[in-house]
One Martini backbone bead per residue (centre of mass of N, CA, C, O) as a GRO file, in nm:
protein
  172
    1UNK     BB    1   0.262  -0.326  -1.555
    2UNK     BB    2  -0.034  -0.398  -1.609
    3UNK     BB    3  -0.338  -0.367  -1.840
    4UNK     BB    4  -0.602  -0.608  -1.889
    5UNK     BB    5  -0.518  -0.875  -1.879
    6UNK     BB    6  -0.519  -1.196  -2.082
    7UNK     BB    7  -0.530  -1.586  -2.031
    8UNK     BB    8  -0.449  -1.869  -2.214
    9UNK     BB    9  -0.378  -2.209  -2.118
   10UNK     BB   10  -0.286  -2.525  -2.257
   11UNK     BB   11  -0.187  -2.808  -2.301
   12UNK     BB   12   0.089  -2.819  -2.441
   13UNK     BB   13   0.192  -2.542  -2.410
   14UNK     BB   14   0.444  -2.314  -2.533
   15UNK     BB   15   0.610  -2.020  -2.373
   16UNK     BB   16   0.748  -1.686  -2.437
   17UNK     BB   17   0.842  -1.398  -2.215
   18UNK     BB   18   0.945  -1.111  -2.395
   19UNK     BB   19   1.165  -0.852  -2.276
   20UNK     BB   20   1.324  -0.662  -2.108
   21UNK     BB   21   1.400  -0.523  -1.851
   22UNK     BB   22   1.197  -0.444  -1.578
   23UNK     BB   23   0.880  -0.501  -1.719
   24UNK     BB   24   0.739  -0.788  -1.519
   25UNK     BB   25   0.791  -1.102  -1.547
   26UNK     BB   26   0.871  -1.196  -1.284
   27UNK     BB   27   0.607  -1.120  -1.142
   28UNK     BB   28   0.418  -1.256  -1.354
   29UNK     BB   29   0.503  -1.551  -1.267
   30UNK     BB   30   0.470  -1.539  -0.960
   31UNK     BB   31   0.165  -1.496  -0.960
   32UNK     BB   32   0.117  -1.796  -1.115
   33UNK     BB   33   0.263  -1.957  -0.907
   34UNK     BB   34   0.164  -1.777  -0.604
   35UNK     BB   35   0.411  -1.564  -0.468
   36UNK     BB   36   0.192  -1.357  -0.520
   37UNK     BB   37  -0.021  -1.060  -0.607
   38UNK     BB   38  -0.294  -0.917  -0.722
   39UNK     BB   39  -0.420  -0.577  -0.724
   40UNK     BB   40  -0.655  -0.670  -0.960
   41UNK     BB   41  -0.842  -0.915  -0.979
   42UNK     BB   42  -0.780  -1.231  -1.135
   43UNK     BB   43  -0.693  -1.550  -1.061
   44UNK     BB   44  -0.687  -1.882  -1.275
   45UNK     BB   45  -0.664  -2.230  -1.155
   46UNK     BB   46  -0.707  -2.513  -1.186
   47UNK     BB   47  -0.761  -2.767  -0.951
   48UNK     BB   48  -0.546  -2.987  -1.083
   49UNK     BB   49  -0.305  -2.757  -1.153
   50UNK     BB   50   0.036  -2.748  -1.101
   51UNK     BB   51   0.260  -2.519  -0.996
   52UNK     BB   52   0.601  -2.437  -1.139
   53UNK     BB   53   0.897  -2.274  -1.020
   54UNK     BB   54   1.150  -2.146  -1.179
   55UNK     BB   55   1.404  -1.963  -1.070
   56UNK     BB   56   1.652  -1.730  -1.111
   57UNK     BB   57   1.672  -1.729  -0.794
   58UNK     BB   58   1.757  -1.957  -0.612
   59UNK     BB   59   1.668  -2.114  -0.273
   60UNK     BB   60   1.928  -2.208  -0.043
   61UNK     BB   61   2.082  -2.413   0.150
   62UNK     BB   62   2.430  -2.361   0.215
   63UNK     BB   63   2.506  -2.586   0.390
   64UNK     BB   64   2.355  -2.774   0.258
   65UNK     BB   65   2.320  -3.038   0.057
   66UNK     BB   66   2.233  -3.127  -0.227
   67UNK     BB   67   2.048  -3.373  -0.111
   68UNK     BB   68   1.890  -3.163   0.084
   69UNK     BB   69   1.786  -2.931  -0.137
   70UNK     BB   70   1.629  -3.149  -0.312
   71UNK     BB   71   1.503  -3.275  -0.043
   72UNK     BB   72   1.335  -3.005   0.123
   73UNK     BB   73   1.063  -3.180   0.227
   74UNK     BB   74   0.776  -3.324   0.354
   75UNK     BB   75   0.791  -3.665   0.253
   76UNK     BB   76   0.772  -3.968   0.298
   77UNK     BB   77   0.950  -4.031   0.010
   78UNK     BB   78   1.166  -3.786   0.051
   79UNK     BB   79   1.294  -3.931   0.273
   80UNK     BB   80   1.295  -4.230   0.171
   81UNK     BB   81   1.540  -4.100  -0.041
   82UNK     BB   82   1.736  -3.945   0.122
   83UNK     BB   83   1.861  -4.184   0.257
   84UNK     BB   84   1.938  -4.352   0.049
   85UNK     BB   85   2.102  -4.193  -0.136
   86UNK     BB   86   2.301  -4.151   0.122
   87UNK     BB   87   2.421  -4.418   0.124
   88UNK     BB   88   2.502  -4.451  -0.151
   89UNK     BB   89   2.721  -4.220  -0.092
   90UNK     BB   90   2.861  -4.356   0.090
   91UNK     BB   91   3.164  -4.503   0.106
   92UNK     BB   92   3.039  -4.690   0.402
   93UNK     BB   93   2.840  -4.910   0.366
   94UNK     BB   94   2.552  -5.034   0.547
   95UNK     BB   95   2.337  -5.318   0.540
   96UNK     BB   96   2.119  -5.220   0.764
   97UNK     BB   97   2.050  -4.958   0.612
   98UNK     BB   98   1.998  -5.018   0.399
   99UNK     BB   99   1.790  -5.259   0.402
  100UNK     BB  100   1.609  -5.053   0.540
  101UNK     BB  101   1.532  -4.840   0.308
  102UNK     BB  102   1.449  -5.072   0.076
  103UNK     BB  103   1.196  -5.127   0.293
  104UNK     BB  104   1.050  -4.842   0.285
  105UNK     BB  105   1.011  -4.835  -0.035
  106UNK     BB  106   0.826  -5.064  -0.056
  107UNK     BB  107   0.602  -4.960   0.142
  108UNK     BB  108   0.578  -4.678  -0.062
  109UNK     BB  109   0.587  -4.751  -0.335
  110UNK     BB  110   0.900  -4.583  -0.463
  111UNK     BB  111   1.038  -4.693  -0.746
  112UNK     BB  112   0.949  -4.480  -0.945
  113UNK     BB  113   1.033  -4.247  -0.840
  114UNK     BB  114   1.333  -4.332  -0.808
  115UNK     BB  115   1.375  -4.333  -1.129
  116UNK     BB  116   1.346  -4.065  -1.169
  117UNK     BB  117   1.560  -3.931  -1.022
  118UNK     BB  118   1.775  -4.124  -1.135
  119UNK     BB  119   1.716  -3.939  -1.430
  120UNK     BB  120   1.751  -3.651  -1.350
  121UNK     BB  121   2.046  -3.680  -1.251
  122UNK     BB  122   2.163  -3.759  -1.506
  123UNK     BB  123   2.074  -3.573  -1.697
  124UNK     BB  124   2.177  -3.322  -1.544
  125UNK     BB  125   2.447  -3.400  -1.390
  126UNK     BB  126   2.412  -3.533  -1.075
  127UNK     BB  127   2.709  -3.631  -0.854
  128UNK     BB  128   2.731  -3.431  -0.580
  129UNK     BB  129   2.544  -3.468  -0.314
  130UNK     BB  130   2.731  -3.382  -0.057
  131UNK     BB  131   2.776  -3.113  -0.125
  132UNK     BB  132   2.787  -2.823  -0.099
  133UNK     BB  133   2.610  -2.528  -0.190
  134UNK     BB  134   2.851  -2.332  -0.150
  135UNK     BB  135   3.057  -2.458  -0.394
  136UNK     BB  136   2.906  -2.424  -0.630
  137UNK     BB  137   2.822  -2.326  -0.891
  138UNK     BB  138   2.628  -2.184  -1.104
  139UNK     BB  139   2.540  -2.433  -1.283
  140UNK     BB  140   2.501  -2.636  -1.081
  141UNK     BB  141   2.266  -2.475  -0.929
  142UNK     BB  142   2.070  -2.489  -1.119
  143UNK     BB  143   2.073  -2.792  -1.164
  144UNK     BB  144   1.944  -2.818  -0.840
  145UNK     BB  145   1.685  -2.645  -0.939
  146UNK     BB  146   1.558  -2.840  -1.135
  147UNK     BB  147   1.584  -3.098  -0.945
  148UNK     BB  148   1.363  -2.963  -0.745
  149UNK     BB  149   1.135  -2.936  -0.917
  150UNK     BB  150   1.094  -3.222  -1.086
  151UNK     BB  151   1.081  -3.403  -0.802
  152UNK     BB  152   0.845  -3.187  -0.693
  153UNK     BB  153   0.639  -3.337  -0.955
  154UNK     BB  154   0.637  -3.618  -0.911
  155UNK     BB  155   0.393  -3.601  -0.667
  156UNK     BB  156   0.136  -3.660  -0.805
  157UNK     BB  157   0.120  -3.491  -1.075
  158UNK     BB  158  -0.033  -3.458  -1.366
  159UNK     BB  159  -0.079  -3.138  -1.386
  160UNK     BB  160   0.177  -2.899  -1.525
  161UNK     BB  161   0.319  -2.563  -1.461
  162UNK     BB  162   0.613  -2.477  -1.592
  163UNK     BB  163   0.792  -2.208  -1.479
  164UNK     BB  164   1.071  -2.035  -1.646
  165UNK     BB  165   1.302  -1.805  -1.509
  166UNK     BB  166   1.574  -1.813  -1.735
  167UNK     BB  167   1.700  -2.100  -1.731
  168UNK     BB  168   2.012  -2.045  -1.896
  169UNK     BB  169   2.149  -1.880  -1.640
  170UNK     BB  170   2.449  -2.083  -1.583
  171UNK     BB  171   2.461  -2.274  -1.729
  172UNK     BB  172   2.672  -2.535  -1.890
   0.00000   0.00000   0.00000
């Protein structure tokens, strides 16, 4: 699809790959983001530089909740907030359940992450946590995905490369 292809990204640029369709943007993003490999050649990321593809077409689990696919990796405060979140959602609050996720959140010193997550989630306006991801719109679908993104690079990265194929597609 390319040849002799060659570029420097810098922090702070904002770039935007435009072309027909089949093309194979979708593929040379795929590659930067290391889900693909290129055919010969090199790719080279600074070893500090976090990339972070927002897809096309994200892949959920269409069983689980909202809540479950947002935080769908295994990562200690991951789970300490899928708890908390899961609690707060529910109709009838456990105290003692409730008190115990607030005690791990503190363990893990997890409370700046706590509040990305809801700023992320309220800027987003999700609000349907418990709902299966297959009842979802496509425009809902899209804003679970890029809140999984975003929330997946709040771990620690502090240098990152947000990579969004087509990003406004099914937006509300």
């Amino acid at each position: 699809l390319f040849t002799n292809i060659t570029f420097h990204i810098s922090e702070g640029d904002k770039i935007a790959l435009i072309a027909r369709n089949g093309t194979g943007k979708s593929t040379l993003l795929k590659i930067l983001a290391g889900k693909d490999t290129v055919d010969e050649g090199t790719l080279w990321v600074h070893k500090d530089v976090t990339v972070a593809l927002f897809e096309q077409d994200p892949k959920f689990d269409e069983e689980g909740s909202v809540l479950d696919n947002i935080f769908h990796y295994r990562h200690p405060v991951a789970e300490a907030m899928r708890n908390y979140e899961k609690i707060l959602a529910a109709e009838s609050k456990d105290p003692a359940e409730l008190s115990a996720a607030l005690a791990k959140i503190d363990e893990l010193g997890a409370w700046d992450f706590e509040a990305k997550v809801h700023q992320i989630l309220a800027k987003l306006n999700i609000n349907f946590l418990e709902q299966k991801v297959k009842t979802l719109s496509g425009g809902q679908r899209k804003r679970v995905a890029l809140a999984q993104v975003l929330i997946d690079i709040g771990f620690e990265h502090k240098h990152v490369l947000l990579i969004m194929d087509e990003p406004t597609n099914h937006l509300d």
